Amino acid sequence: KNLNYFDAVFFMTTGELPMDDEQKAALISFVKDEGKGFLGAHNATDTFYQWPEYGDMIGGYFDGHPWMTFKAPIKVDDPNFPIVKHLPPGFEIVDEIYQTKQFAPDKVRVLMSLDTSKVDMKRQGVKYNSVPITWVKNYGKGRVFYCGLGHPPEVWARPDIQKLWIEAVKWSMGLIPGDPTPNPSK
């Protein structure tokens, strides 16, 4: 098992990756049974549609980006959570914002979402009243982090987003606290 050398795995992937059933089972066991971390960025929810356990682990699947890339107003829903506590209550970022299908608010703790009071929610393709952007969850014994930001390279150059990812890696590995109890009202 090559995963024995790692404490967390990061996906920024699209499509049905070339992983066989044994490798898929090893990834699920790595997180769920061994208590390791899984982090997904942006298009990681646009991956493995034919593998329901992956969708359950990451928290849902890509379901369109009706606003395309735009200056997106983001609100921090859980400002005391260590991964996002350095961020202001709201900020703008030029990015491609995904909607998520099969999203279960009762299974995740939403850290950031699209500020829907500041965007056209009647735009063609908009399917949901809320658009979570970043969340954490337990998956078995493991910790899962997802952040939908990251389409344009400029997003990754922002110091505030770099810090978010550093803190997310630490959290996913259990190096810093942060209660992932779901907050379905967010």
Short mmCIF file of C-alpha atoms in Angstrom, two decimals:
data_model
loop_
_atom_site.label_atom_id
_atom_site.label_comp_id
_atom_site.label_asym_id
_atom_site.label_seq_id
_atom_site.Cartn_x
_atom_site.Cartn_y
_atom_site.Cartn_z
CA LYS A 1 0.00 0.00 0.00
CA ASN A 2 1.62 3.22 -1.13
CA LEU A 3 -0.81 5.15 1.08
CA ASN A 4 1.07 3.92 4.15
CA TYR A 5 3.57 6.73 3.59
CA PHE A 6 0.98 9.50 3.84
CA ASP A 7 -1.30 11.14 6.40
CA ALA A 8 -3.53 12.90 3.86
CA VAL A 9 -4.39 12.81 0.16
CA PHE A 10 -5.24 15.82 -2.05
CA PHE A 11 -7.43 15.65 -5.18
CA MET A 12 -7.90 18.34 -7.81
CA THR A 13 -9.20 15.98 -10.43
CA THR A 14 -11.88 15.53 -13.08
CA GLY A 15 -13.58 12.49 -14.51
CA GLU A 16 -13.29 8.79 -13.91
CA LEU A 17 -9.67 8.36 -12.84
CA PRO A 18 -7.75 5.18 -13.71
CA MET A 19 -8.12 3.53 -10.31
CA ASP A 20 -9.12 -0.11 -10.03
CA ASP A 21 -11.49 -1.46 -7.38
CA GLU A 22 -8.63 -2.39 -5.06
CA GLN A 23 -7.17 1.12 -5.22
CA LYS A 24 -10.58 2.67 -4.62
CA ALA A 25 -11.16 0.43 -1.60
CA ALA A 26 -7.70 1.36 -0.30
CA LEU A 27 -8.49 5.09 -0.57
CA ILE A 28 -11.80 4.72 1.26
CA SER A 29 -10.16 2.59 3.97
CA PHE A 30 -7.29 5.10 4.26
CA VAL A 31 -9.77 7.79 5.30
CA LYS A 32 -12.70 5.91 6.82
CA ASP A 33 -10.91 3.14 8.71
CA GLU A 34 -7.39 4.45 9.26
CA GLY A 35 -8.47 7.99 10.18
CA LYS A 36 -6.40 9.80 7.58
CA GLY A 37 -7.20 13.03 5.76
CA PHE A 38 -8.75 13.73 2.38
CA LEU A 39 -8.71 17.17 0.77
CA GLY A 40 -10.47 18.13 -2.44
CA ALA A 41 -10.14 21.34 -4.42
CA HIS A 42 -12.49 22.85 -6.97
CA ASN A 43 -13.11 20.14 -9.57
CA ALA A 44 -12.58 17.27 -7.13
CA THR A 45 -16.40 17.13 -6.97
CA ASP A 46 -16.36 16.62 -10.77
CA THR A 47 -14.75 13.22 -10.28
CA PHE A 48 -15.85 9.59 -9.93
CA TYR A 49 -19.56 9.97 -10.73
CA GLN A 50 -19.76 6.19 -11.07
CA TRP A 51 -18.33 5.62 -7.58
CA PRO A 52 -20.98 6.53 -4.96
CA GLU A 53 -18.62 6.04 -1.99
CA TYR A 54 -16.41 8.82 -3.35
CA GLY A 55 -19.37 11.19 -3.58
CA ASP A 56 -20.36 10.30 -0.04
CA MET A 57 -16.82 10.91 1.19
CA ILE A 58 -16.28 14.27 -0.52
CA GLY A 59 -19.81 15.51 0.12
CA GLY A 60 -21.44 15.66 -3.32
CA TYR A 61 -20.89 16.14 -7.03
CA PHE A 62 -20.48 19.07 -9.42
CA ASP A 63 -23.82 20.29 -10.76
CA GLY A 64 -22.97 23.21 -13.00
CA HIS A 65 -21.46 26.66 -12.67
CA PRO A 66 -24.21 29.02 -13.84
CA TRP A 67 -22.25 32.18 -13.06
CA MET A 68 -19.13 30.90 -14.86
CA THR A 69 -16.02 32.80 -13.65
CA PHE A 70 -16.98 36.07 -11.97
CA LYS A 71 -16.24 38.29 -8.98
CA ALA A 72 -17.92 36.03 -6.45
CA PRO A 73 -19.05 37.35 -3.06
CA ILE A 74 -18.09 34.81 -0.42
CA LYS A 75 -19.34 34.74 3.15
CA VAL A 76 -17.56 32.96 5.97
CA ASP A 77 -20.22 30.89 7.72
CA ASP A 78 -18.08 29.62 10.60
CA PRO A 79 -15.57 32.39 11.40
CA ASN A 80 -14.16 30.61 14.46
CA PHE A 81 -13.18 27.43 12.62
CA PRO A 82 -9.36 27.29 12.46
CA ILE A 83 -9.21 26.85 8.68
CA VAL A 84 -11.05 30.12 7.96
CA LYS A 85 -10.58 32.22 11.11
CA HIS A 86 -7.99 34.43 9.33
CA LEU A 87 -10.55 35.49 6.72
CA PRO A 88 -12.86 38.51 6.96
CA PRO A 89 -16.61 37.81 7.35
CA GLY A 90 -17.05 38.40 3.64
CA PHE A 91 -14.77 38.88 0.64
CA GLU A 92 -14.77 38.76 -3.13
CA ILE A 93 -12.77 36.43 -5.33
CA VAL A 94 -12.70 35.99 -9.09
CA ASP A 95 -13.42 32.31 -9.53
CA GLU A 96 -15.73 29.72 -11.06
CA ILE A 97 -18.33 28.76 -8.47
CA TYR A 98 -19.78 25.25 -8.52
CA GLN A 99 -23.19 24.07 -7.44
CA THR A 100 -23.19 20.70 -5.71
CA LYS A 101 -25.74 17.91 -6.19
CA GLN A 102 -26.26 15.10 -3.70
CA PHE A 103 -25.02 17.56 -1.08
CA ALA A 104 -26.17 16.56 2.40
CA PRO A 105 -26.08 19.57 4.76
CA ASP A 106 -26.72 17.26 7.71
CA LYS A 107 -23.38 15.51 7.06
CA VAL A 108 -21.03 18.50 6.73
CA ARG A 109 -19.95 21.65 8.50
CA VAL A 110 -20.11 24.51 6.00
CA LEU A 111 -17.26 26.97 6.47
CA MET A 112 -17.88 29.29 3.49
CA SER A 113 -20.63 29.79 0.95
CA LEU A 114 -21.61 32.04 -1.91
CA ASP A 115 -23.36 35.14 -0.57
CA THR A 116 -26.58 34.55 -2.48
CA SER A 117 -27.97 37.95 -1.43
CA LYS A 118 -25.39 39.53 -3.77
CA VAL A 119 -25.76 37.37 -6.91
CA ASP A 120 -28.45 36.70 -9.51
CA MET A 121 -30.18 33.60 -8.16
CA LYS A 122 -32.66 33.65 -11.07
CA ARG A 123 -29.87 33.17 -13.60
CA GLN A 124 -30.36 30.25 -15.98
CA GLY A 125 -28.91 27.07 -14.49
CA VAL A 126 -29.22 28.06 -10.83
CA LYS A 127 -30.73 25.04 -9.07
CA TYR A 128 -30.29 25.63 -5.34
CA ASN A 129 -31.08 28.35 -2.80
CA SER A 130 -27.73 27.96 -1.07
CA VAL A 131 -24.31 27.37 -2.59
CA PRO A 132 -21.77 25.98 -0.11
CA ILE A 133 -18.17 26.59 -1.17
CA THR A 134 -16.08 25.07 1.61
CA TRP A 135 -16.89 22.37 4.12
CA VAL A 136 -15.44 19.81 6.50
CA LYS A 137 -16.79 16.49 7.67
CA ASN A 138 -15.87 13.32 9.42
CA TYR A 139 -15.81 10.26 7.23
CA GLY A 140 -15.60 7.28 9.50
CA LYS A 141 -12.45 7.93 11.55
CA GLY A 142 -11.05 10.36 8.96
CA ARG A 143 -11.34 14.06 8.24
CA VAL A 144 -12.46 15.45 4.90
CA PHE A 145 -12.03 19.02 3.65
CA TYR A 146 -13.39 20.43 0.39
CA CYS A 147 -13.01 23.91 -1.07
CA GLY A 148 -14.66 24.77 -4.37
CA LEU A 149 -12.32 27.67 -5.06
CA GLY A 150 -9.34 27.30 -7.34
CA HIS A 151 -10.24 27.42 -11.04
CA PRO A 152 -8.07 30.40 -12.08
CA PRO A 153 -4.36 30.14 -11.17
CA GLU A 154 -4.57 33.59 -9.55
CA VAL A 155 -6.70 32.13 -6.75
CA TRP A 156 -3.80 29.91 -5.66
CA ALA A 157 -1.46 32.93 -5.53
CA ARG A 158 -3.57 34.73 -2.91
CA PRO A 159 -1.95 34.61 0.55
CA ASP A 160 -5.35 34.23 2.26
CA ILE A 161 -6.19 31.17 0.14
CA GLN A 162 -2.71 29.72 0.64
CA LYS A 163 -3.19 30.04 4.40
CA LEU A 164 -6.62 28.41 4.12
CA TRP A 165 -5.03 25.39 2.43
CA ILE A 166 -2.16 25.17 4.91
CA GLU A 167 -4.64 25.14 7.78
CA ALA A 168 -6.85 22.63 5.93
CA VAL A 169 -3.94 20.22 5.50
CA LYS A 170 -3.10 20.53 9.19
CA TRP A 171 -6.75 20.00 10.16
CA SER A 172 -7.19 16.99 7.88
CA MET A 173 -4.16 15.36 9.50
CA GLY A 174 -5.49 16.05 13.01
CA LEU A 175 -2.72 18.53 13.84
CA ILE A 176 -5.11 21.35 14.78
CA PRO A 177 -8.56 21.24 16.38
CA GLY A 178 -11.83 22.00 14.67
CA ASP A 179 -15.19 20.41 15.36
CA PRO A 180 -16.73 19.10 12.10
CA THR A 181 -20.18 18.64 13.65
CA PRO A 182 -22.67 19.44 10.86
CA ASN A 183 -24.32 22.86 10.79
CA PRO A 184 -27.24 22.20 8.41
CA SER A 185 -28.77 25.64 8.93
CA LYS A 186 -25.86 27.29 7.05
#
